[in-house]
Each structure stands twice: as structure tokens, then as C-alpha cells.
Amino acid sequence: MLKATWFVLAGMAIVFATLSVLVLVMSALNRWLRPGPEVRPGAGGRPGARHA
Amino acid sequence: MAEHIVEAPAPGKVLKVYAEAGKAVAEGDRLCVLEALKMELPIVAPVGGTVKALHVAPGQTVEAGDPLAVIEG
Amino acid sequence: MPEGELLGVLALTWQATVMLGIGGLLIYLGIARQVEPVLLVPIGMGIILANIPLGGLTDADGFLAVLKRAGIDTELFPLLIFIGVGAMIDFGSLLERPYTVFLGAAAQFGIFGAFFLAYFLGDGGLRLFDFSFEDAVSIGIIGSADGPTSIYVATVLRSRYAPAIVVAAYSYMALVPIIQPPIMRALTTDAERRLAMPARTQKVSPRTRLLFPVVTILVTGLIAPKATPLIGTLMFGNLLRESGVLERLSQAAQNELANIVTILLGLTVGGMMLARDFLQPETIMIYVMGVVAFAVGTAAGVLFGKLMYVASGKRINPLIGAAGISAFPMSARVVQKVGLEANPHNHLIMHAAGANTAGQIASVVAGGAVLALVPFFA
């Protein structure tokens, strides 16, 4: 049964690890992809300036 | 006299509206019924008072957080 | 024609008669009681067809045997269904409330709890039942509260209890409104249940929604590669939905594809339930383990919800944890009902839907995790 205990712990660890990474990546992407207008006012009026 | 704005708890469709602008309501009275995820959500008055404004009609779709009614009480 | 193959009545055993009765019961439950009719009616008919003596449907080249070889042994049917499921699910409620992902993860403890108990009753301890390590894992996966995942894992692990496991998984999904509320009430205080949560959330950009299925495939595939077939088909379906330019394919996946494969899968699973395999004490035990799996998953989700209630400074209602077992969308509705009972202003449905869709992904990841781990432990 010790084997079964390790199996349970390893399984739950994989589930939590995978979903944690997924949340981190998605939060980062969501911040990054925030629609332009909210970010732009502070970035000066010139189009394309942000990528220079 | 404080104003209470009743907001939509979920995006969905307005099925029925019980409240009428200008009429009095008691706390817990049904104002309207929303449908979200194929479930009926009864929206009840948070306080007793007068319905100062009513922003919805049956069939209308709403977003979460949209004002449904304003109650002065 | 050899003697004895003429009249089926003469070849009818009591076991086959019981199976015909079970098939009839499932059809009755589906039609008269509306218990998951989409699945129970085809499954019930499959059982009847397979157990009519001398019918030959499950013989080497019989109709049901061919379907089983083509769709179940190859794991094709559950994966095709997942394309349809992915196209049906709106992950917006999850993306708007990213923290609900952890409730979905916590509720997967139901899988492992039921596994532990099944293994203890079987080869791992008491040896009361003929459950190998693989069988115990397959039984535990009932706790994923997801039919396609259950059948996928049980067939990959070659468990001979696969049909009973699938029927148990589908029947308990219909029983979610009965199994969950008592556990939810027992584990929470009235003050916790009354806690209303804000309706407004941060908006998610359409580009995020579009990228979500692709990112999920990459992240899950790279960490738990064995989950790739399931998460890949699920998220492909979701990409059809979110792309905005594939409305036709999205509709086809949700309707035609899902419906056709549901018919075939139901009939085939029913056809796998032959008297000699099904009428065993193990089958009854699998049903008991199924309740354990759903109950433990619900409890784990609610308890993790309580942890988040404290950690968030009493801003998260622990009830939504119960929706972490997938069973979409039944358990989200149960959460809404129990929350509303405690406080008539408390509409938890969208928060619960977040945990619910998280549970859908988490159960697939858990399925991939056990498939990856079994070779190291069994």
C-alpha cells in the first residue's frame, strides 16, 4: 500500500503542477494581449513607436 | 435614502420581469428572473423601498454586472 | 443449421435473462425518468442486443464486435466525442476567474481516493475482490466524472471492468444533484455558504480565448504527455468554437459528430456487458467505489474551497469547490442551488462554471497522469 500512497501523491502533484503552469502562462498571455487602447495613451501618439 | 443598484449576477437572458418602476417592493421580493447556463436565477430585492428605475425587459440579454434595477430605500 | 440454434428461448440462461432485465431498466430510466437518456437508452439497447442468445452480435464478426474493435479497442470513440465536447464548452468563465483552476485540480482527489480504496480491497491489501493495480486505477477514474475519460483510461489499461466502469460513471453523473448537496452542507458553515461573490470580473480578450486551447495542448502535452490524445481532441474542438471562422465545423462537431459517436459508443458499451463478465461481485463493488469517487472528489473540492476562503480573506465561497469534479454542467447547477438556499442574493453559477470547466481539464490531466505513472508502479 506504500506504493499506492506514492502513486496518489505523484498523480496529484502532476495535476496541480500542470494546471499551475497553465494558469501562469494564461495570466501572462492575458496581460500581454490586453487590447491596445488601454495601454497606448501613455506610450505617446506615434504609431509603431512601441515596437521601435 | 440610499440607492441600491441591483446588478446581473451572470450573463444571460431576462425571462420575466415582476418589478414595476415607481412601485414599492419589500426586501426579498422577486424583481425578475434571469436565465444563465439553462438555469433560472430569481433576482430578489436586496432592500425594501421604491423601484426608482428599471433597466430590463423580458427577452433582453445582459452581461454580468449590468444594472437591472435601482431601488431607493 | 445445427440443432439448438433455432430457438433462442431454449438457449436462454438465467444470467442472460438478468442482463435483458438490466438493459430494460436502463431504457426505462432513460425514457421514463429522463436519467441521461442520450446514453442510457443506447447502452440499454446494446445490452439487450448482446445478451439475446444466438443473436451473434458479439461473435467474431458480429455488428457489436466490429464496433468494439473499431471504436473502443482503438480508443477512437471517446476521442471523437471529445472533439464535440470541446466545441460545446465555453471556457470564458474559467479564464475570467483563473484561481478556480485549483478547485478543479483538488477535486481530482476523488480519482485517487477511490483508487486507493479499490486497491486496498483488491490486490493491494484485503484481496476481497479481483482488482489488480490497473483495475483499481480504472475504477478510480470514475471520479473524473467524465465518460470519455473513463472509457479511454480503462481501455488503455486493458481493464476487463471497462463496461461497468463506464456505466457507473454515466449513472453517477445523473445522480450528482443527489450525491453532492449533503456533503457540501456537512463540510461548510452557514456563514460560508451565505457568502456572495462579485458578478463583475476582469474581461478576457478574444485573442486570449483563441490562444487558450493551443496553449493548453502545449502545456499539458509537455508535462503530462499521455493526456495529449484527450486534451488534444478536447481543445481542437474548442479551437473550432473560438476561432470565429469555423462556425460550420463547430456546429458539426457539437451536433452531428457528437450525436453519431454517442449512438455508436452507447450501443458498443452496452454490447460489452455480457452476462458472464458483468454478473460478478466485482461489478457491485465498482458501483460502490463510484459513489466513493464522486463523494471524495466533492469533499476535496469543498475543503480546498475552504482553504481559499481563508486565504482570500473570506472572498471565495467554498461551495464552488464542489463544481471542481467535472460533471459539466450538473455540478455547477448544484452549487448555484445550494448557495441560493443559504442566501437569496447569492448567485454562484458563473464561479461554479469556472471550477466546473477547470475540472474538465483537470480530469483529463489526471487521466494522463495515471496513464504515465502506472508503468512505474504496477
Coordinates of N, CA and C in Angstrom, one line a residue, chain C residues 157-339:
Chain C
L157 N -5.7 0.8 -20.1 CA -5.1 0.0 -19.1 C -5.6 -1.5 -19.2
R158 N -6.4 -1.8 -20.2 CA -6.9 -3.1 -20.5 C -7.6 -3.7 -19.3
S159 N -8.4 -2.9 -18.6 CA -9.2 -3.4 -17.5 C -10.4 -4.1 -18.1
R160 N -10.7 -5.3 -17.5 CA -11.8 -6.1 -18.0 C -13.1 -5.5 -17.5
Y161 N -13.0 -4.6 -16.5 CA -14.2 -4.0 -15.9 C -14.6 -2.7 -16.7
A162 N -14.0 -2.4 -17.8 CA -14.3 -1.2 -18.5 C -15.8 -0.9 -18.7
P163 N -16.6 -1.9 -19.1 CA -18.0 -1.6 -19.3 C -18.7 -1.1 -18.1
A164 N -18.5 -1.9 -17.0 CA -19.1 -1.5 -15.7 C -18.7 -0.1 -15.2
I165 N -17.4 0.2 -15.5 CA -16.9 1.5 -15.1 C -17.5 2.6 -15.8
V166 N -17.7 2.4 -17.1 CA -18.4 3.5 -17.9 C -19.8 3.7 -17.5
V167 N -20.5 2.6 -17.3 CA -21.9 2.7 -16.9 C -22.0 3.4 -15.6
A168 N -21.1 3.0 -14.6 CA -21.1 3.7 -13.3 C -20.9 5.2 -13.5
A169 N -19.9 5.5 -14.3 CA -19.5 6.9 -14.5 C -20.7 7.7 -15.0
Y170 N -21.4 7.2 -16.0 CA -22.5 7.9 -16.5 C -23.7 7.9 -15.6
S171 N -23.9 6.8 -14.8 CA -25.1 6.9 -13.9 C -24.9 7.9 -12.8
Y172 N -23.7 7.9 -12.3 CA -23.4 8.8 -11.2 C -23.5 10.3 -11.6
M173 N -23.1 10.5 -12.8 CA -23.2 11.9 -13.3 C -24.6 12.4 -13.2
A174 N -25.6 11.5 -13.5 CA -27.0 11.9 -13.4 C -27.4 12.0 -11.9
L175 N -26.6 11.4 -11.0 CA -27.0 11.4 -9.6 C -26.3 12.5 -8.8
V176 N -25.5 13.4 -9.5 CA -24.8 14.5 -8.9 C -25.7 15.3 -8.0
P177 N -26.9 15.7 -8.5 CA -27.7 16.5 -7.6 C -28.2 15.8 -6.3
I178 N -28.0 14.5 -6.2 CA -28.4 13.8 -5.0 C -27.1 13.6 -4.2
I179 N -26.0 13.2 -4.8 CA -24.8 12.9 -4.0 C -24.1 14.1 -3.4
Q180 N -24.1 15.2 -4.2 CA -23.3 16.4 -3.7 C -23.8 17.2 -2.6
P181 N -25.1 17.7 -2.6 CA -25.6 18.6 -1.6 C -25.3 18.2 -0.1
P182 N -25.6 17.0 0.3 CA -25.4 16.7 1.7 C -23.9 16.8 2.1
I183 N -23.0 16.5 1.2 CA -21.6 16.6 1.5 C -21.2 18.1 1.6
M184 N -21.7 18.9 0.7 CA -21.4 20.3 0.7 C -21.9 21.0 1.9
R185 N -23.1 20.6 2.4 CA -23.7 21.2 3.6 C -22.9 20.8 4.8
A186 N -22.5 19.5 4.8 CA -21.8 19.0 6.0 C -20.5 19.6 6.2
L187 N -19.8 20.0 5.1 CA -18.4 20.5 5.3 C -18.3 22.0 5.4
T188 N -19.5 22.7 5.2 CA -19.4 24.2 5.3 C -20.3 24.8 6.4
T189 N -19.9 25.9 6.9 CA -20.8 26.6 7.8 C -21.8 27.5 7.1
D190 N -22.8 27.9 7.8 CA -23.9 28.7 7.2 C -23.3 30.0 6.7
A191 N -22.4 30.6 7.5 CA -21.7 31.9 7.1 C -21.0 31.7 5.8
E192 N -20.3 30.5 5.6 CA -19.5 30.3 4.4 C -20.4 30.2 3.2
R193 N -21.5 29.4 3.4 CA -22.5 29.2 2.2 C -23.2 30.5 1.8
R194 N -23.3 31.4 2.8 CA -24.1 32.7 2.5 C -23.2 33.7 1.7
L195 N -21.9 33.5 1.7 CA -21.0 34.5 1.1 C -21.3 34.7 -0.4
A196 N -21.7 35.9 -0.7 CA -22.0 36.2 -2.1 C -20.6 36.6 -2.8
M197 N -20.5 36.3 -4.1 CA -19.3 36.7 -4.8 C -19.6 37.7 -5.9
P198 N -18.7 38.6 -6.2 CA -19.0 39.7 -7.1 C -19.3 39.1 -8.5
A199 N -20.2 39.8 -9.2 CA -20.5 39.3 -10.6 C -19.5 39.8 -11.6
R200 N -19.0 41.0 -11.4 CA -18.1 41.5 -12.3 C -16.7 40.9 -12.3
T201 N -16.1 40.7 -13.4 CA -14.8 40.1 -13.4 C -13.9 40.8 -14.4
Q202 N -12.6 40.6 -14.4 CA -11.8 41.2 -15.5 C -12.2 40.6 -16.8
K203 N -12.2 41.4 -17.8 CA -12.6 40.9 -19.2 C -11.4 40.2 -19.8
V204 N -11.8 39.2 -20.6 CA -10.7 38.4 -21.2 C -10.8 38.8 -22.7
S205 N -9.6 39.0 -23.3 CA -9.6 39.5 -24.7 C -9.8 38.3 -25.6
P206 N -10.5 38.5 -26.7 CA -10.8 37.5 -27.7 C -9.5 36.7 -28.1
R207 N -8.4 37.4 -28.1 CA -7.1 36.7 -28.5 C -6.7 35.7 -27.4
T208 N -7.0 36.0 -26.2 CA -6.7 35.1 -25.1 C -7.5 33.8 -25.2
R209 N -8.8 34.0 -25.5 CA -9.7 32.9 -25.6 C -9.3 32.0 -26.8
L210 N -8.8 32.6 -27.9 CA -8.4 31.9 -29.0 C -7.1 31.1 -28.8
L211 N -6.2 31.7 -28.0 CA -4.9 31.1 -27.7 C -5.1 30.0 -26.7
F212 N -6.1 30.1 -25.8 CA -6.2 29.1 -24.7 C -6.2 27.7 -25.1
P213 N -7.0 27.2 -26.1 CA -6.9 25.8 -26.5 C -5.5 25.4 -26.9
V214 N -4.8 26.2 -27.7 CA -3.5 25.9 -28.2 C -2.5 25.8 -27.0
V215 N -2.5 26.8 -26.1 CA -1.6 26.8 -25.0 C -1.9 25.6 -24.1
T216 N -3.1 25.3 -23.9 CA -3.5 24.1 -23.0 C -2.9 22.8 -23.6
I217 N -3.0 22.7 -24.9 CA -2.4 21.5 -25.5 C -0.9 21.4 -25.3
L218 N -0.3 22.6 -25.5 CA 1.2 22.6 -25.4 C 1.6 22.3 -23.9
V219 N 1.0 23.1 -23.0 CA 1.4 22.9 -21.6 C 1.1 21.5 -21.1
T220 N -0.1 21.0 -21.3 CA -0.5 19.7 -20.8 C 0.4 18.6 -21.5
G221 N 0.5 18.8 -22.8 CA 1.2 17.8 -23.6 C 2.7 17.7 -23.2
L222 N 3.3 18.8 -22.8 CA 4.7 18.8 -22.5 C 4.9 18.3 -21.1
I223 N 3.9 18.5 -20.2 CA 4.1 18.0 -18.8 C 3.6 16.6 -18.6
A224 N 2.3 16.3 -19.1 CA 1.7 15.0 -18.9 C 1.4 14.5 -20.3
P225 N 2.4 14.0 -21.1 CA 2.2 13.7 -22.5 C 1.1 12.6 -22.8
K226 N 0.9 11.7 -21.8 CA -0.1 10.7 -22.0 C -1.5 11.3 -22.1
A227 N -1.7 12.6 -21.7 CA -3.0 13.2 -21.7 C -3.2 13.8 -23.1
T228 N -2.2 13.8 -24.0 CA -2.3 14.5 -25.2 C -3.5 14.1 -26.1
P229 N -3.8 12.8 -26.3 CA -4.9 12.4 -27.1 C -6.2 13.0 -26.6
L230 N -6.4 13.0 -25.3 CA -7.7 13.5 -24.8 C -7.7 15.0 -24.8
I231 N -6.6 15.7 -24.3 CA -6.7 17.1 -24.3 C -6.6 17.7 -25.7
G232 N -5.9 17.0 -26.5 CA -5.7 17.4 -27.9 C -7.0 17.5 -28.7
T233 N -7.9 16.4 -28.5 CA -9.1 16.4 -29.2 C -10.1 17.4 -28.6
L234 N -10.1 17.5 -27.2 CA -11.0 18.4 -26.5 C -10.7 19.8 -26.9
M235 N -9.4 20.2 -27.0 CA -9.0 21.6 -27.3 C -9.1 21.9 -28.8
F236 N -9.0 20.8 -29.6 CA -9.2 21.1 -31.0 C -10.7 21.5 -31.2
G237 N -11.6 20.8 -30.5 CA -13.0 21.1 -30.6 C -13.2 22.6 -30.1
N238 N -12.5 22.9 -29.0 CA -12.7 24.3 -28.5 C -12.1 25.3 -29.5
L239 N -11.1 25.0 -30.2 CA -10.5 25.9 -31.2 C -11.5 26.2 -32.3
L240 N -12.2 25.1 -32.7 CA -13.2 25.3 -33.7 C -14.3 26.3 -33.2
R241 N -14.6 26.2 -31.9 CA -15.6 27.1 -31.4 C -15.1 28.5 -31.3
E242 N -13.9 28.7 -30.8 CA -13.4 30.1 -30.5 C -12.8 30.8 -31.8
S243 N -12.5 30.0 -32.8 CA -11.8 30.6 -33.9 C -12.7 31.7 -34.6
G244 N -14.0 31.6 -34.6 CA -14.8 32.6 -35.2 C -15.0 32.5 -36.7
V245 N -14.2 31.6 -37.3 CA -14.3 31.5 -38.8 C -14.8 30.0 -39.1
L246 N -15.0 29.2 -38.1 CA -15.3 27.8 -38.4 C -16.6 27.4 -37.8
E247 N -17.6 28.3 -37.9 CA -18.9 28.1 -37.3 C -19.5 26.7 -37.8
R248 N -19.3 26.5 -39.0 CA -19.9 25.2 -39.6 C -19.3 24.0 -39.0
L249 N -18.0 24.0 -38.9 CA -17.3 22.8 -38.3 C -17.6 22.7 -36.8
S250 N -17.7 23.9 -36.1 CA -18.0 23.8 -34.7 C -19.4 23.2 -34.5
Q251 N -20.3 23.7 -35.3 CA -21.7 23.1 -35.2 C -21.7 21.6 -35.5
A252 N -21.0 21.2 -36.5 CA -20.9 19.8 -36.9 C -20.3 19.0 -35.8
A253 N -19.3 19.5 -35.1 CA -18.7 18.8 -34.0 C -19.6 18.6 -32.8
Q254 N -20.4 19.7 -32.5 CA -21.3 19.7 -31.4 C -22.5 18.9 -31.6
N255 N -22.9 18.8 -32.9 CA -24.2 18.1 -33.2 C -24.0 16.8 -33.9
E256 N -23.6 16.8 -35.2 CA -23.6 15.6 -36.0 C -22.5 14.6 -35.4
L257 N -21.3 15.1 -35.2 CA -20.2 14.2 -34.8 C -20.5 13.7 -33.4
A258 N -20.8 14.6 -32.5 CA -21.1 14.1 -31.1 C -22.3 13.1 -31.0
N259 N -23.3 13.5 -31.8 CA -24.5 12.6 -31.8 C -24.3 11.2 -32.4
I260 N -23.6 11.2 -33.5 CA -23.4 9.9 -34.2 C -22.5 9.0 -33.3
V261 N -21.4 9.6 -32.8 CA -20.5 8.8 -32.0 C -21.2 8.4 -30.7
T262 N -22.0 9.2 -30.1 CA -22.7 8.9 -28.9 C -23.6 7.6 -29.1
I263 N -24.3 7.6 -30.3 CA -25.1 6.4 -30.6 C -24.2 5.2 -30.7
L264 N -23.1 5.3 -31.4 CA -22.2 4.1 -31.6 C -21.6 3.7 -30.3
L265 N -21.1 4.7 -29.5 CA -20.4 4.4 -28.2 C -21.4 3.7 -27.3
G266 N -22.6 4.3 -27.2 CA -23.6 3.7 -26.3 C -23.9 2.3 -26.6
L267 N -24.2 2.0 -27.9 CA -24.5 0.7 -28.3 C -23.4 -0.3 -28.0
T268 N -22.1 0.2 -28.3 CA -21.0 -0.7 -28.1 C -20.7 -1.0 -26.7
V269 N -20.8 0.0 -25.8 CA -20.5 -0.2 -24.4 C -21.6 -1.2 -23.9
G270 N -22.9 -1.0 -24.3 CA -23.9 -1.9 -23.8 C -23.6 -3.3 -24.3
G271 N -23.1 -3.4 -25.5 CA -22.7 -4.7 -26.1 C -21.6 -5.4 -25.5
M272 N -20.8 -4.6 -24.7 CA -19.7 -5.2 -24.0 C -20.1 -5.9 -22.6
M273 N -21.4 -5.6 -22.3 CA -21.9 -6.1 -21.0 C -22.5 -7.5 -21.1
L274 N -21.7 -8.5 -21.2 CA -22.2 -9.9 -21.3 C -22.3 -10.4 -20.0
A275 N -23.4 -11.3 -19.8 CA -23.7 -11.9 -18.5 C -22.5 -12.4 -17.8
R276 N -21.6 -13.2 -18.5 CA -20.5 -13.9 -17.7 C -19.5 -12.9 -17.2
D277 N -19.3 -11.7 -17.8 CA -18.4 -10.8 -17.3 C -19.0 -9.8 -16.3
F278 N -20.3 -9.6 -16.5 CA -20.9 -8.5 -15.7 C -21.5 -8.9 -14.4
L279 N -22.1 -10.1 -14.3 CA -22.7 -10.6 -13.1 C -21.7 -11.2 -12.2
Q280 N -21.0 -10.3 -11.5 CA -19.9 -10.7 -10.6 C -20.0 -9.8 -9.4
P281 N -19.5 -10.2 -8.2 CA -19.5 -9.3 -7.1 C -18.7 -8.0 -7.4
E282 N -17.6 -8.2 -8.2 CA -16.8 -7.0 -8.6 C -17.6 -5.9 -9.1
T283 N -18.6 -6.2 -10.0 CA -19.4 -5.2 -10.6 C -20.1 -4.3 -9.5
I284 N -20.7 -5.0 -8.5 CA -21.4 -4.2 -7.5 C -20.4 -3.4 -6.7
M285 N -19.2 -3.9 -6.5 CA -18.2 -3.1 -5.8 C -17.8 -1.9 -6.6
I286 N -17.7 -2.1 -7.9 CA -17.4 -0.9 -8.8 C -18.4 0.2 -8.6
Y287 N -19.7 -0.2 -8.5 CA -20.7 0.8 -8.2 C -20.6 1.5 -6.9
V288 N -20.2 0.7 -5.9 CA -19.9 1.4 -4.6 C -18.8 2.3 -4.7
M289 N -17.7 1.9 -5.3 CA -16.5 2.7 -5.5 C -16.8 4.0 -6.2
G290 N -17.8 3.9 -7.1 CA -18.2 5.1 -7.9 C -18.7 6.2 -7.0
V291 N -19.6 5.8 -6.1 CA -20.1 6.8 -5.1 C -19.0 7.4 -4.3
V292 N -18.0 6.5 -3.9 CA -16.9 7.0 -3.1 C -16.1 8.0 -3.9
A293 N -15.9 7.7 -5.2 CA -15.1 8.6 -6.0 C -15.8 10.0 -6.1
F294 N -17.1 10.0 -6.4 CA -17.8 11.3 -6.5 C -17.8 12.0 -5.2
A295 N -18.0 11.2 -4.1 CA -18.1 11.9 -2.8 C -16.8 12.5 -2.3
V296 N -15.7 11.7 -2.5 CA -14.4 12.1 -2.1 C -14.0 13.3 -3.0
G297 N -14.3 13.3 -4.3 CA -14.0 14.4 -5.1 C -14.7 15.7 -4.7
T298 N -16.0 15.6 -4.4 CA -16.8 16.7 -3.9 C -16.2 17.3 -2.6
A299 N -15.9 16.3 -1.7 CA -15.3 16.8 -0.4 C -14.0 17.5 -0.6
A300 N -13.1 16.9 -1.4 CA -11.8 17.5 -1.6 C -11.9 18.9 -2.2
G301 N -12.9 19.1 -3.2 CA -13.1 20.4 -3.8 C -13.6 21.4 -2.8
V302 N -14.6 21.0 -1.9 CA -15.1 21.9 -0.9 C -14.0 22.3 0.1
L303 N -13.3 21.3 0.5 CA -12.2 21.5 1.5 C -11.2 22.5 1.0
F304 N -10.8 22.3 -0.3 CA -9.8 23.2 -0.9 C -10.5 24.6 -1.0
G305 N -11.8 24.6 -1.3 CA -12.5 25.9 -1.3 C -12.5 26.6 0.0
K306 N -12.5 25.8 1.1 CA -12.4 26.4 2.5 C -11.1 27.1 2.7
L307 N -10.1 26.3 2.1 CA -8.7 26.9 2.2 C -8.6 28.2 1.5
M308 N -9.2 28.3 0.3 CA -9.2 29.5 -0.5 C -10.0 30.6 0.2
Y309 N -11.1 30.2 0.9 CA -12.0 31.1 1.6 C -11.1 31.8 2.7
V310 N -10.3 31.1 3.4 CA -9.5 31.7 4.4 C -8.3 32.5 3.8
A311 N -7.7 31.9 2.8 CA -6.5 32.5 2.2 C -6.9 33.8 1.5
S312 N -8.2 33.9 0.9 CA -8.6 35.1 0.2 C -9.2 36.1 1.1
G313 N -9.2 35.9 2.4 CA -9.8 36.9 3.3 C -11.3 36.8 3.2
K314 N -11.9 35.6 3.1 CA -13.3 35.4 3.0 C -13.9 36.1 1.8
R315 N -13.3 35.9 0.7 CA -13.9 36.4 -0.6 C -14.3 35.3 -1.5
I316 N -13.9 34.1 -1.2 CA -14.3 33.0 -2.1 C -15.2 32.0 -1.4
N317 N -16.4 31.8 -1.9 CA -17.4 30.8 -1.3 C -16.9 29.4 -1.5
P318 N -16.7 28.7 -0.4 CA -16.1 27.3 -0.6 C -17.0 26.4 -1.4
L319 N -18.3 26.7 -1.5 CA -19.2 25.8 -2.2 C -18.8 25.5 -3.6
I320 N -18.2 26.6 -4.2 CA -17.8 26.4 -5.7 C -16.8 25.3 -5.9
G321 N -16.1 24.9 -4.8 CA -15.2 23.8 -4.9 C -15.9 22.5 -5.4
A322 N -17.1 22.3 -5.0 CA -17.8 21.1 -5.3 C -18.0 21.0 -6.8
A323 N -17.9 22.1 -7.6 CA -18.1 22.0 -9.0 C -16.8 21.6 -9.7
G324 N -15.7 21.4 -8.9 CA -14.4 21.0 -9.4 C -14.4 19.6 -10.0
I325 N -15.3 18.7 -9.5 CA -15.4 17.4 -10.2 C -16.1 17.8 -11.6
S326 N -15.7 17.2 -12.7 CA -16.2 17.8 -13.9 C -17.7 17.8 -14.0
A327 N -18.3 16.6 -14.3 CA -19.8 16.6 -14.4 C -20.4 17.9 -14.9
F328 N -20.0 18.3 -16.1 CA -20.4 19.6 -16.6 C -21.8 19.4 -17.3
P329 N -22.7 20.3 -17.1 CA -22.8 21.5 -16.1 C -23.6 21.1 -14.9
M330 N -23.8 19.9 -14.6 CA -24.7 19.5 -13.5 C -24.2 20.0 -12.2
S331 N -22.9 19.9 -11.9 CA -22.4 20.2 -10.6 C -22.4 21.8 -10.4
A332 N -22.2 22.5 -11.5 CA -22.3 24.0 -11.4 C -23.7 24.4 -11.0
R333 N -24.7 23.7 -11.5 CA -26.1 24.0 -11.1 C -26.4 23.6 -9.7
V334 N -25.8 22.5 -9.2 CA -26.0 22.1 -7.8 C -25.4 23.2 -6.9
V335 N -24.2 23.7 -7.2 CA -23.6 24.8 -6.4 C -24.5 26.0 -6.4
Q336 N -25.1 26.4 -7.5 CA -26.0 27.5 -7.6 C -27.2 27.3 -6.6
K337 N -27.7 26.1 -6.7 CA -28.9 25.8 -5.9 C -28.6 25.9 -4.4
V338 N -27.5 25.2 -4.0 CA -27.2 25.2 -2.5 C -26.8 26.6 -2.0
G339 N -26.1 27.4 -2.9 CA -25.8 28.7 -2.5 C -27.0 29.6 -2.3

